[in-house]
C-alpha positions as MATLAB code, in Angstrom:
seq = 'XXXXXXXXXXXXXXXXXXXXXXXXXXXXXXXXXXXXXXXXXXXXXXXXXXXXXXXXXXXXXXXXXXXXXXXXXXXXXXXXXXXXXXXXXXXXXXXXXXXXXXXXXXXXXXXXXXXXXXXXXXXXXXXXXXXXXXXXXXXXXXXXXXXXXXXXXXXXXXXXXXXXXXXXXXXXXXXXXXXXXXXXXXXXXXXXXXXXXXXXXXXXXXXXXXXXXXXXXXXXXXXXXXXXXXXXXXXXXXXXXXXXXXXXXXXXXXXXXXXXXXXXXXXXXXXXXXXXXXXXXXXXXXXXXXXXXXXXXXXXXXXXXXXXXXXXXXXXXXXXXXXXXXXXXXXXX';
ca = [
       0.000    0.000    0.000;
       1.524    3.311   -1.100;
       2.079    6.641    1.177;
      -0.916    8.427   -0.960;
      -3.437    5.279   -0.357;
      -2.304    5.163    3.269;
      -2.880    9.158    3.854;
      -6.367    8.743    1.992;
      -7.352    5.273    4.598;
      -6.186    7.419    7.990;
      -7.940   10.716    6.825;
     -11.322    9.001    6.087;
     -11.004    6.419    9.378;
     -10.048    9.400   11.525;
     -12.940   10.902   10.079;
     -15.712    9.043    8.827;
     -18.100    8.714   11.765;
     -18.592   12.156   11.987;
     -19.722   12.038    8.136;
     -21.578    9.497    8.784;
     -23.932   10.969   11.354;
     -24.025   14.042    9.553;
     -24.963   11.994    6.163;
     -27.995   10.236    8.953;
     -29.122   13.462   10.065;
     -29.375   14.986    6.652;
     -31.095   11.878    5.183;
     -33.500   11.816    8.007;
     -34.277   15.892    7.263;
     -35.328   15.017    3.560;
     -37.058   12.535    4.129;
     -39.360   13.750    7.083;
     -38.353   17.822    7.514;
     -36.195   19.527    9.512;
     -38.986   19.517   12.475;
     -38.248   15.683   12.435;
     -34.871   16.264   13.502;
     -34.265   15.757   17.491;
     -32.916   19.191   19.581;
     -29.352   17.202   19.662;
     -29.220   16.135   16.251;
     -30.079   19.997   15.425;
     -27.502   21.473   17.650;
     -25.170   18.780   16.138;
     -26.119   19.870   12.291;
     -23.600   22.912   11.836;
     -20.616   21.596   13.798;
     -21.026   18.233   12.058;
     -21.354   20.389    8.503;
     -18.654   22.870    9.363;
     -16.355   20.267   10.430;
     -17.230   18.064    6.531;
     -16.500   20.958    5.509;
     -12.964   21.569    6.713;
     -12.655   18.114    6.150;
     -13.432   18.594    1.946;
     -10.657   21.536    1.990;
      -8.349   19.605    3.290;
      -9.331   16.290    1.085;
      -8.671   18.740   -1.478;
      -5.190   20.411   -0.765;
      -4.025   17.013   -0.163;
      -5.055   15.633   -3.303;
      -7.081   12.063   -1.822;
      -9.061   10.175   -3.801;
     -12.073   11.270   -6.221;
     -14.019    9.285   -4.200;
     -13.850   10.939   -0.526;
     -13.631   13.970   -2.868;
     -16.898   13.207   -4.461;
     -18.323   12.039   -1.168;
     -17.740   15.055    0.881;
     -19.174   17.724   -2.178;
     -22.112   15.837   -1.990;
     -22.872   15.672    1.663;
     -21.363   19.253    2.370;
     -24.111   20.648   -0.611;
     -27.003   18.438    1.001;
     -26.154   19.544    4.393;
     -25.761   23.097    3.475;
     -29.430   23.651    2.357;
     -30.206   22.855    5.948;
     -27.811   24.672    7.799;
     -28.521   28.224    5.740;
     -31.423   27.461    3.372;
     -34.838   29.025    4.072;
     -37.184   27.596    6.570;
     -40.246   30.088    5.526;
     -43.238   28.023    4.645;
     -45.070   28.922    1.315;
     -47.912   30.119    3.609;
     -45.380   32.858    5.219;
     -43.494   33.424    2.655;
     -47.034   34.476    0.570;
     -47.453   36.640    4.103;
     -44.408   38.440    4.208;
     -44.995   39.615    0.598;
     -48.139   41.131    1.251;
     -47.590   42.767    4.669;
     -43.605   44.086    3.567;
     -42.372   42.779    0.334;
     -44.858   44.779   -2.118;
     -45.480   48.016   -0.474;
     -41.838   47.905   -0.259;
     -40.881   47.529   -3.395;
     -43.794   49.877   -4.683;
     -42.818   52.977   -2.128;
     -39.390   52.317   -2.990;
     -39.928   53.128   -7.062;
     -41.930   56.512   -6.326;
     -39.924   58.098   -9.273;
     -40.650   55.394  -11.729;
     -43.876   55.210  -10.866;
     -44.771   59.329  -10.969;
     -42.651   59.174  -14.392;
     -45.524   56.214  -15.725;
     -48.120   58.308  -14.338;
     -47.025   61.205  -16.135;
     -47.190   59.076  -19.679;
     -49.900   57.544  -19.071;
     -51.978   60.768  -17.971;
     -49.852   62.917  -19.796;
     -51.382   61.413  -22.749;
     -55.036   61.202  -21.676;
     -54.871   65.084  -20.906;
     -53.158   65.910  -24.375;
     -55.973   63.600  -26.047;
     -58.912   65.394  -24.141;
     -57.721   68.975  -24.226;
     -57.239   68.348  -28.604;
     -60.226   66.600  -28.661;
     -62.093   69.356  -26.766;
     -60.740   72.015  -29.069;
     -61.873   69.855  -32.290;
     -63.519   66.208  -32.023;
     -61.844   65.470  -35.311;
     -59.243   64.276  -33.163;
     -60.805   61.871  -31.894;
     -60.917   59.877  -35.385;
     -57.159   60.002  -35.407;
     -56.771   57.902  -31.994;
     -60.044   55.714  -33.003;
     -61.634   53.630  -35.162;
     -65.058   53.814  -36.368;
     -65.960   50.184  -34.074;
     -67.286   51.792  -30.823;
     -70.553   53.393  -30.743;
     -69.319   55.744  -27.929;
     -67.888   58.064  -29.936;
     -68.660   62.099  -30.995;
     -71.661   61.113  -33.611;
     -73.679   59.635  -30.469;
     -76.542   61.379  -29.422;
     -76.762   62.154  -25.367;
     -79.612   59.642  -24.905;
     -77.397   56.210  -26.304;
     -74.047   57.381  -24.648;
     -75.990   57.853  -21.118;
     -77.819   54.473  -21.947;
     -74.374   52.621  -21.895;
     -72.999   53.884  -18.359;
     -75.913   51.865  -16.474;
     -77.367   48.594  -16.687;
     -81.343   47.674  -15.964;
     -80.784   43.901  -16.238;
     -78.995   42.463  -13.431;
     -79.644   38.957  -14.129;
     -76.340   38.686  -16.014;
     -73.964   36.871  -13.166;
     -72.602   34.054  -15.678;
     -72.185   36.814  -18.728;
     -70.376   39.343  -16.104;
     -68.333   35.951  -15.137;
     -66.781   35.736  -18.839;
     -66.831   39.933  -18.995;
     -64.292   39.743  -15.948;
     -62.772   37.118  -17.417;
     -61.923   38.757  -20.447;
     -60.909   42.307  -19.130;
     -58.562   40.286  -16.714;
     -56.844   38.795  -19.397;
     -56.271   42.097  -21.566;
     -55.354   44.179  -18.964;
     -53.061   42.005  -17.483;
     -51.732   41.449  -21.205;
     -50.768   45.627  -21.340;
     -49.339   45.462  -17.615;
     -47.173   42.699  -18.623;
     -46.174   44.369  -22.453;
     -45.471   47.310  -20.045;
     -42.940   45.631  -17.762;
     -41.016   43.399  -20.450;
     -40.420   46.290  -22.657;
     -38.696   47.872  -20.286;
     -35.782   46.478  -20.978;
     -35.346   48.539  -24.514;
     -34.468   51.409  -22.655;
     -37.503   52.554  -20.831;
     -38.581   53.367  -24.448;
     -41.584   51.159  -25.635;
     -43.037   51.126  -21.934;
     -43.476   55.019  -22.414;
     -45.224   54.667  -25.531;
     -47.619   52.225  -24.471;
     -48.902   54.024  -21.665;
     -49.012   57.266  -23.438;
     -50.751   55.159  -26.335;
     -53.437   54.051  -23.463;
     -53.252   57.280  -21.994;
     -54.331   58.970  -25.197;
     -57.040   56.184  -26.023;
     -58.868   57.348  -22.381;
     -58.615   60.842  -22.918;
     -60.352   60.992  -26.553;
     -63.039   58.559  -25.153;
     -63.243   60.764  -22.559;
     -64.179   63.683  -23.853;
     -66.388   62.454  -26.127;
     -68.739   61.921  -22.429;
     -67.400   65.440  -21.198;
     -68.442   67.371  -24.837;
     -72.246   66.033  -23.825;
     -72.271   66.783  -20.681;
     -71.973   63.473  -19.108;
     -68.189   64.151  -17.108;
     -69.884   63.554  -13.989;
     -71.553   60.074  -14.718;
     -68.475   59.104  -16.921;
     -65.872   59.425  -14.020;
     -68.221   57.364  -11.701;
     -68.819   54.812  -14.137;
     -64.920   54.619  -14.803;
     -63.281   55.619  -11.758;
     -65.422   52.220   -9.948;
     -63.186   49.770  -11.357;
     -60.357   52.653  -12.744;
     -58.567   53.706   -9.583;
     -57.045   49.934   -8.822;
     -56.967   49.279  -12.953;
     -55.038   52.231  -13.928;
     -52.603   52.443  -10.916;
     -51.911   48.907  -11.847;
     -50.926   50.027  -15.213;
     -48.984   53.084  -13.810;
     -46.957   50.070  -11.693;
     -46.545   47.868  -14.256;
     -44.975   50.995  -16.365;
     -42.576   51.492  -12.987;
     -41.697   48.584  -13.056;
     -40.521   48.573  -16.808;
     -38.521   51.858  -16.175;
     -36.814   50.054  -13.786;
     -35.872   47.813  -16.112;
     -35.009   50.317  -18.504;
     -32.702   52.399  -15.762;
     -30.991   49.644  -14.911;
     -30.386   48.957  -18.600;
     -29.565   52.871  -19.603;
     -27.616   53.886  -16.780;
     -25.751   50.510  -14.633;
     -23.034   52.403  -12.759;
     -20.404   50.334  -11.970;
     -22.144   47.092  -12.464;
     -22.101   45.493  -15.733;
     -25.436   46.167  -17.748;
     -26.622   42.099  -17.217;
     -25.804   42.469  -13.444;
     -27.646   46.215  -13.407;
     -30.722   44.765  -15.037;
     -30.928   41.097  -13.134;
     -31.069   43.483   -9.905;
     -33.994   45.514  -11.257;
     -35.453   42.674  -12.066;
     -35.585   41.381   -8.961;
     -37.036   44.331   -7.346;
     -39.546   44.866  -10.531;
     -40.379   41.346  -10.115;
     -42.675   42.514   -6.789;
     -44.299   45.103   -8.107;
     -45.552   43.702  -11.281;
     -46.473   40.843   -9.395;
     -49.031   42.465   -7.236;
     -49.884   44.759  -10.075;
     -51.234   41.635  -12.076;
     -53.485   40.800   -8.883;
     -54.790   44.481   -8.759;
     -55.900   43.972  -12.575;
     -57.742   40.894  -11.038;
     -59.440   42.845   -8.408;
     -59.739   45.719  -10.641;
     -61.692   43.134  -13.360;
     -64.027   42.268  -10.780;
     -65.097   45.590   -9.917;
     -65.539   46.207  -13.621;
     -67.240   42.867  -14.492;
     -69.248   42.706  -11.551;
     -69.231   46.274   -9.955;
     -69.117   48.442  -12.455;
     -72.541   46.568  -14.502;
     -74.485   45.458  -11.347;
     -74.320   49.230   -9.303;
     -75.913   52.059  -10.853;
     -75.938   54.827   -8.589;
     -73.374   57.500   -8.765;
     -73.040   58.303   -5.491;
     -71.631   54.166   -4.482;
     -69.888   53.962   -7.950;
     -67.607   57.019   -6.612;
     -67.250   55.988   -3.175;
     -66.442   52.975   -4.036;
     -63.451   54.538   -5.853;
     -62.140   56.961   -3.325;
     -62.452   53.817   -0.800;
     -59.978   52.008   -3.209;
     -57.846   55.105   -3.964;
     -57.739   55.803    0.152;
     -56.739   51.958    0.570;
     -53.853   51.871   -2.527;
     -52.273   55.127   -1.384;
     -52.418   53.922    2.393;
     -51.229   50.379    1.810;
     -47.918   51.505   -0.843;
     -46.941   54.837    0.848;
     -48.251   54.817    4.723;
     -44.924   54.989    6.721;
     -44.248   51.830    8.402;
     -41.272   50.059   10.667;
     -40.245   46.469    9.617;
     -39.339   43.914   12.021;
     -36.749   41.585   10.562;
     -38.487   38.134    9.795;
     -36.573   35.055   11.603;
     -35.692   31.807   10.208;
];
């Protein structure tokens, strides 16, 4: 038996029932959890991994066999994920994003998300105050499909901002559906163009932004503003901040591409990511909520009066829920 066989056999004897319990507690952990684990066997994990640890270093400076070599990368990755990994359950986790994670990451993107506002309503203002001067505009941002538009007398544009039949719950089912999915659609356009700069993201919303302001004065020009805003603002207040976030969150995209600092421009934009990642998420679930109240709320409740305090209720929640100053206590585990 030569020196380097002989140095291999003492190292692993000298060594190998520590391994060993550390490759039993690790084995029972995936298999049953880490609550399985006994309170010795858990104060035991991360001397037994820190020692298999030292132990691989060394295995590896002295050059020993691909086996122990092997053997120890193995065990010292298996054992790691229970030594450091997360121990958050899905249920938390979910938890944690609501109460801190998204009104974090929103109140933390206030520029990005007043520079989206400013496209978006930027455009619907520019769109109104043309359209208001001359309602041939409004045949330059539309086509001749919606009824709603200057040519429409009083009575049939009135007629479509309230509903008599309310016996509609499986056609207001697919309505919610379907505004779910193309909303969402634009929030998500919104946030993966961002990447070109910022650029595309800014004309999208201005594009939308321009769309609501024609339509919009088309309602104002015959005297409807009033009933319009109710009608709109129900369901519009979660919708359009939604698309305001989704635009944030694609000029922080864009930022990170246009202007990296020191990082490189892959590492600048993975790190916006990340942080644009928990806005748009939440945005998409406002469209959701924001569907509903169109779908369901916006068809089924006729007054005026609930449609708008239904909105300022939602506005008063949104603004309080992103921006209300709060302290975070670090989560454990």
């Amino acid at each position: 038996m030569n020196d380097r066989v002989m140095k291999s056999y003492r190292f692993r004897e000298e060594r190998q029932d520590d391994w060993a319990r550390l490759d039993k507690i690790v084995t029972r952990a995936e298999k049953r959890s880490v609550r399985a684990l006994s309170d010795e066997d858990m104060t035991a994990l991360p001397r037994l991994y820190r020692q298999a640890v030292s132990s691989l270093s060394v295995a590896r400076s002295i050059s020993l066999d691909q086996n122990v070599l092997a053997y120890l990368e193995t065990l010292c990755a298996r054992a790691y994920f229970f030594v450091y990994g997360t121990r958050v359950s899905i249920g938390r986790r979910i938890a944690q994003y609501f109460r801190r994670d998204w009104p974090a990451s929103v109140s933390a993107a206030l520029w990005p998300t007043i520079l989206a506002a400013l496209c978006l309503f930027g455009g619907a203002a520019l769109a109104f105050f043309l359209c208001m001067q001359d309602m041939e505009w409004y045949w330059t941002f539309h086509q001749g499909f919606d009824s709603r538009n200057p040519e429409a007398s009083v009575e049939s544009l009135r007629a479509t901002l309230y509903t008599d039949n309310t016996d509609i719950a499986d056609m207001l089912a697919a309505f919610a559906a379907q505004l779910f999915s193309h909303n969402s659609g634009i929030a998500i356009f919104a946030f993966a163009l961002g990447f070109c700069f910022g650029m595309p993201t800014a004309i999208l919303l201005i594009y939308n932004g321009v769309y609501l302001g024609s339509f919009y004065a088309v309602f104002w020009d015959k005297g409807l503003g009033y009933e319009l805003t109710g009608w709109l603002f129900i369901h519009g207040v979660t919708e359009l901040f939604a698309i305001v976030l989704a635009g944030a969150a694609g000029f922080m995209i864009g930022g990170a591409v246009a202007f990296p600092g020191t990082k490189s421009r892959m590492q600048s934009m993975r790190d916006a990511g990340n942080e644009a990642a928990l806005v748009i998420i939440g945005a998409v679930l406002m469209l959701f909520i924001a569907a509903l109240l169109e779908g369901f709320g916006r068809q089924l409740i006729n007054a005026d009066s609930t449609r708008y305090i239904i909105a300022i209720t939602t506005l008063i929640f949104w603004l309080a829920y992103f921006y209300w100053p709060r302290r975070h206590r670090e989560e454990a585990g």
